[in-house]
Short mmCIF file of C-alpha atoms in Angstrom, two decimals:
data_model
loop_
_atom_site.label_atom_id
_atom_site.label_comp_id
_atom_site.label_asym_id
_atom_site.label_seq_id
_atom_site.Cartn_x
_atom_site.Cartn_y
_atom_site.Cartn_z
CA UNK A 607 291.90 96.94 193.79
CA UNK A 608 288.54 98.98 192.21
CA UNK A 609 288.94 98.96 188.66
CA UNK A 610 287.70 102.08 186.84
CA UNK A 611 284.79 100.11 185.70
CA UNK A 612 283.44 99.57 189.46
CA UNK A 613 284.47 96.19 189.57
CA UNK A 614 286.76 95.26 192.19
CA UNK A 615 289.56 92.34 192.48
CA UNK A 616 291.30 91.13 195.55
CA UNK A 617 294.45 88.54 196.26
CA UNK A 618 295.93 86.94 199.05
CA UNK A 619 295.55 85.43 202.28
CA UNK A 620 291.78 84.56 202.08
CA UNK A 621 291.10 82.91 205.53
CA UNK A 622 288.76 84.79 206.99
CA UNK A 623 286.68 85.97 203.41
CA UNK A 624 288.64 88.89 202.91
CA UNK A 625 288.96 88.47 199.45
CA UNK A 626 284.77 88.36 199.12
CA UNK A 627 284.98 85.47 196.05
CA UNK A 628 282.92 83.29 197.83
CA UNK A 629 285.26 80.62 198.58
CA UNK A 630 287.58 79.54 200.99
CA UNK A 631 291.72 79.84 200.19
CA UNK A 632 294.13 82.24 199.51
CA UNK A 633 295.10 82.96 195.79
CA UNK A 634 297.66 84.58 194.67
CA UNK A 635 296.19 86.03 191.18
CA UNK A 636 292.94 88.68 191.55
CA UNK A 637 290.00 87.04 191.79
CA UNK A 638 286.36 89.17 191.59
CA UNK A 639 284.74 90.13 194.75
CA UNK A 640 281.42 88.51 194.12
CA UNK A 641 278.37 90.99 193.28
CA UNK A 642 280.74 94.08 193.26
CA UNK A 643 280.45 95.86 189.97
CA UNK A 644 279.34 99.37 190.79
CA UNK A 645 282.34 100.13 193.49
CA UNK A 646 283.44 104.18 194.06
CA UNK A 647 286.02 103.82 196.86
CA UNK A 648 287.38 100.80 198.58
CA UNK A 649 288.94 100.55 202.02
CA UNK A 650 290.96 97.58 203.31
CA UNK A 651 291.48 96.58 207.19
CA UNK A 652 292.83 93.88 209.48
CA UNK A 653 290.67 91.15 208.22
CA UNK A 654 288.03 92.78 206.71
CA UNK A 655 287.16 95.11 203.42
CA UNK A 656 284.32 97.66 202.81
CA UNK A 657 283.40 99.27 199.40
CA UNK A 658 281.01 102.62 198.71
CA UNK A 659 278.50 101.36 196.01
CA UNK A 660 277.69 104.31 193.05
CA UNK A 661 274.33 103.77 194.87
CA UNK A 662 275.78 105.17 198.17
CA UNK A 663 275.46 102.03 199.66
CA UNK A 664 278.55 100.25 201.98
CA UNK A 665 279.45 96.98 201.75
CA UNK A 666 281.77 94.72 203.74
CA UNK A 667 283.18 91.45 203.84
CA UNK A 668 285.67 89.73 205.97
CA UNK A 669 285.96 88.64 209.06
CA UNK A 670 282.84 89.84 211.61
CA UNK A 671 284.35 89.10 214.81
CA UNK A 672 283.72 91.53 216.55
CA UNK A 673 280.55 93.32 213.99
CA UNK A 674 282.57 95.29 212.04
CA UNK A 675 280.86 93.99 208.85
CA UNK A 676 278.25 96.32 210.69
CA UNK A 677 275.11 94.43 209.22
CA UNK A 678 274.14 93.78 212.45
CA UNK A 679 275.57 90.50 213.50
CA UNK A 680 278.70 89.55 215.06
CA UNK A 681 280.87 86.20 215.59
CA UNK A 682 281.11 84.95 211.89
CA UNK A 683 284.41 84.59 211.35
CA UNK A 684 284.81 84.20 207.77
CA UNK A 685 281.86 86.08 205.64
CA UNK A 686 283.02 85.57 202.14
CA UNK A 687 280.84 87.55 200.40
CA UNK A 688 279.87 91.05 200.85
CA UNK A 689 276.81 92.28 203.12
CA UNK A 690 275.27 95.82 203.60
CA UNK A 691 275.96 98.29 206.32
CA UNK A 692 272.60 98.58 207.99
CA UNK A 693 271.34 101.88 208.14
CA UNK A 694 274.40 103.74 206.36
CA UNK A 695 273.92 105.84 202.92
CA UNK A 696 276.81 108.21 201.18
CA UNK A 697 279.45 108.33 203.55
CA UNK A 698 282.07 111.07 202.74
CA UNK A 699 284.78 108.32 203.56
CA UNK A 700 285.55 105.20 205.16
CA UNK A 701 287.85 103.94 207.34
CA UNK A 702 289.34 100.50 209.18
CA UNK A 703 291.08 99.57 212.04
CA UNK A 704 291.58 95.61 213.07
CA UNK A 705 287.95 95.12 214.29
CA UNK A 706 286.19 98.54 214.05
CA UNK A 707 285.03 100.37 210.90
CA UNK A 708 284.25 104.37 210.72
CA UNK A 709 282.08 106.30 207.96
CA UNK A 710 282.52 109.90 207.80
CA UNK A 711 279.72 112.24 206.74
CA UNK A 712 279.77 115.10 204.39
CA UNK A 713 278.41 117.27 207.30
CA UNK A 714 281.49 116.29 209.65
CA UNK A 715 279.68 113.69 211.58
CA UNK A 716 281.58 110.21 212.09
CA UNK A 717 279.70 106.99 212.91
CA UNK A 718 281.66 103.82 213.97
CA UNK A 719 280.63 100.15 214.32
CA UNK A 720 283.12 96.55 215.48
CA UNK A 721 285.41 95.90 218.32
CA UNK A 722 285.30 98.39 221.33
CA UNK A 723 287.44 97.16 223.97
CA UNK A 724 289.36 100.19 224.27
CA UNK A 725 286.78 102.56 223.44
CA UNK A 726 288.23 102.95 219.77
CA UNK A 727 284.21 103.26 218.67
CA UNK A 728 284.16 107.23 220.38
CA UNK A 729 280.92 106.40 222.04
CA UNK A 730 282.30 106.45 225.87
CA UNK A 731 281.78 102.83 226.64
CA UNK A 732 283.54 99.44 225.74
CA UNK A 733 280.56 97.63 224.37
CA UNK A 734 280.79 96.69 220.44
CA UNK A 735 278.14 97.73 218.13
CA UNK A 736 277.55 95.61 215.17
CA UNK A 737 275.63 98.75 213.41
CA UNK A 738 276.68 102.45 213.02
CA UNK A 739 276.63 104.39 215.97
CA UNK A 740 278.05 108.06 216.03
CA UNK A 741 280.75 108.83 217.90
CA UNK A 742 279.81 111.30 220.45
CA UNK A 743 281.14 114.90 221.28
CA UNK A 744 282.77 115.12 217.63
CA UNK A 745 281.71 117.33 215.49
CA UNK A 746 283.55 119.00 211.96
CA UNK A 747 285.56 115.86 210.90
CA UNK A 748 287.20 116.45 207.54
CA UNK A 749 289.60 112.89 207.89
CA UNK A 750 289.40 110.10 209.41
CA UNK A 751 292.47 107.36 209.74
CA UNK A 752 292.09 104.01 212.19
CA UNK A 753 294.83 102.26 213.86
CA UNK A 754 294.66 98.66 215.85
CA UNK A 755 292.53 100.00 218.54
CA UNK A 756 292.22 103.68 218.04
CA UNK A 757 290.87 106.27 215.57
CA UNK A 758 291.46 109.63 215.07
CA UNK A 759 289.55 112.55 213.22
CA UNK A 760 290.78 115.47 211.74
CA UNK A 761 288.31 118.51 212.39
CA UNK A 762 287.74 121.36 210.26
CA UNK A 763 289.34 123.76 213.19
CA UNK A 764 292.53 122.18 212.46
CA UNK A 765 292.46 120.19 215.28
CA UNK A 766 293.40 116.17 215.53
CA UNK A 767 290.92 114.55 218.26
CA UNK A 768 291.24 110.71 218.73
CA UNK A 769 289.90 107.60 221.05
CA UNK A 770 290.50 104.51 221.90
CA UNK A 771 293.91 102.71 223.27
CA UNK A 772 296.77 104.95 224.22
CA UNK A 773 299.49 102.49 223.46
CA UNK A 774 302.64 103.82 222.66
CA UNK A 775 300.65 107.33 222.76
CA UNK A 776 298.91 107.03 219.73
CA UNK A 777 296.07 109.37 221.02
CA UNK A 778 298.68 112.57 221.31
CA UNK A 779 297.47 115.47 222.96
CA UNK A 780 294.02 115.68 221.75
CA UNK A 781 291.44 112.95 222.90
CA UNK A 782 287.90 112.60 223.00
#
């Protein structure tokens, strides 16, 4: 939870540092995300948080499996406190799947960093990227929401474009 002040509080299952206090266990009161005062928006995902900073900063903490911390490393599994998004200043919005993280742009562009097996990152491979890297033949997002393996963008045409797995259809009609 972001508390009007900036500050933001998290409980629960804590195994791998989703709850950014800097220690290891799950609680079940709120316990201060550690160095987080100045927090505008929060977003939560599988195992892993990210916070907008008043500064325009990101921040994430979690589990970096698969780089979806996106400071530029991957394989920690438990990073307990938060780190900075390399390279990424005043996204619009934010968004996570289970092991990929988006950042939406004022000026429609989308970005995505993490897990890629199914090409959920929009850049036409499967390779991860443990920093931002925009997702390609996109342009005009207005939303973005992120699924297990899949994201989607919604365009200022109207239109609902997404990537990654098709499981049980989840791209629909539109995909990139």
């Amino acid at each position: 939870a972001r508390k009007q002040s900036g500050a933001v509080v998290c409980w629960g299952r804590n195994t791998e540092g989703q709850l950014g206090d800097g220690a290891s266990g799950s609680k079940i009161k709120p316990v201060a995300v550690k160095g987080l005062g100045d927090a505008t928006s929060l977003v939560a995902g599988g195992n892993h948080t990210c916070a907008r900073r008043r500064s325009g900063a990101v921040v994430c903490w979690g589990s970096n499996g698969q780089g979806q911390l996106g400071d530029g490393t991957t394989g920690t599994f438990a990073q307990r406190t938060p780190v900075i998004v390399a390279g990424l200043t005043n996204p619009a919005e934010l968004a996570l799947g289970k092991e990929h993280s988006c950042a939406r742009m004022s000026d429609g562009r989308v970005s995505c960093w993490g897990g890629n097996s199914a090409g959920q990152l929009g850049d036409g491979s499967s390779s991860g990227h443990p920093k931002p890297a925009p997702v390609t033949r996109l342009s005009g997002a207005t939303d973005l929401a992120l699924g297990t393996a899949h994201s989607c963008a919604l365009q200022s045409t109207g239109n609902v474009t997404c990537w990654g797995s098709d499981e049980h259809r989840a791209l629909g009609p539109r995909r990139l």
